[in-house]
């Protein structure tokens, strides 16, 4: 049972689980919609072969960090994947997230920025990337049913890929749990929205996306791309949308072309993504 004090961290983990699965399903739906040979498929029950598709992993994002990113399926796989309704996908993500969260040790389930910076043992155990001994211990506690589900739905090509996927999800969760609080200012507090600024879902945790990534601030100043006052602008996004933005362009391109939420919203791929992502919901706990 997930306690009320752990609910926030569970939601963080669920967002980290949902991001690669949602992106994979969105790609499948888009590929199916663009295919001239797509036929209408009735909704298949859980476990039906139509609901099972194999999607290989790409283990690195554009910043060189391991993460559970799934690549685009073929048109045939996409047609099968399109049969997965958004409500079924939400239930499946909820199930996987709960299974994984309950397998984590209590200190990890209650991890926060404050506890992380004030507890040397936590920093040593959950340093990023996770030490091999920590990853092995976490994988040893994972339920067999979770691995079976990932394989049954063909989200992973083989049992050997389960450790990579789970470790990457946990690393993303740790990174989200220990992120420093957003800079507090009158402007940031009065302009922070209640919902994700892309998909408009208002019932999941929000993260702040630096519209001009901090890693390129020096280059931005040197080349005069933006005035200093614009460098700390942020957009408030859910984890899935945040990841999608970082997959659509590298940090330099984000800084040069996609430095406002309005510009990002104009992209065709973003419009298609948010239309689909906004339909995926979790059950109320």
JSON list of C-alpha atoms in Angstrom, two decimals, residues 2 25 63 85 93-94 106 108 114 169 199 206 216 226 244 248 255 258-259 275:
[
{"chain": "A", "resi": 2, "resn": "UNK", "atom": "CA", "xyz": [1.29, 3.44, -0.93]},
{"chain": "A", "resi": 25, "resn": "UNK", "atom": "CA", "xyz": [2.26, 4.46, -28.27]},
{"chain": "A", "resi": 63, "resn": "UNK", "atom": "CA", "xyz": [22.29, 14.57, -23.28]},
{"chain": "A", "resi": 85, "resn": "UNK", "atom": "CA", "xyz": [-7.05, 2.56, -26.16]},
{"chain": "A", "resi": 93, "resn": "UNK", "atom": "CA", "xyz": [1.09, 2.36, -16.73]},
{"chain": "A", "resi": 94, "resn": "UNK", "atom": "CA", "xyz": [-0.58, 2.64, -13.33]},
{"chain": "A", "resi": 106, "resn": "UNK", "atom": "CA", "xyz": [11.50, 2.97, 1.96]},
{"chain": "A", "resi": 108, "resn": "UNK", "atom": "CA", "xyz": [14.05, 5.61, -1.96]},
{"chain": "A", "resi": 114, "resn": "UNK", "atom": "CA", "xyz": [16.28, 17.91, 1.41]},
{"chain": "A", "resi": 169, "resn": "UNK", "atom": "CA", "xyz": [13.39, 4.54, -15.08]},
{"chain": "A", "resi": 199, "resn": "UNK", "atom": "CA", "xyz": [-0.92, 18.82, -22.81]},
{"chain": "A", "resi": 206, "resn": "UNK", "atom": "CA", "xyz": [4.80, 19.53, -13.08]},
{"chain": "A", "resi": 216, "resn": "UNK", "atom": "CA", "xyz": [24.32, 26.52, -23.35]},
{"chain": "A", "resi": 226, "resn": "UNK", "atom": "CA", "xyz": [19.25, 36.32, -26.29]},
{"chain": "A", "resi": 244, "resn": "UNK", "atom": "CA", "xyz": [9.24, 14.91, -25.54]},
{"chain": "A", "resi": 248, "resn": "UNK", "atom": "CA", "xyz": [12.55, 16.89, -30.44]},
{"chain": "A", "resi": 255, "resn": "UNK", "atom": "CA", "xyz": [18.02, 27.79, -27.30]},
{"chain": "A", "resi": 258, "resn": "UNK", "atom": "CA", "xyz": [12.38, 26.98, -29.45]},
{"chain": "A", "resi": 259, "resn": "UNK", "atom": "CA", "xyz": [13.00, 29.46, -26.63]},
{"chain": "A", "resi": 275, "resn": "UNK", "atom": "CA", "xyz": [-3.55, 15.99, -28.71]}
]
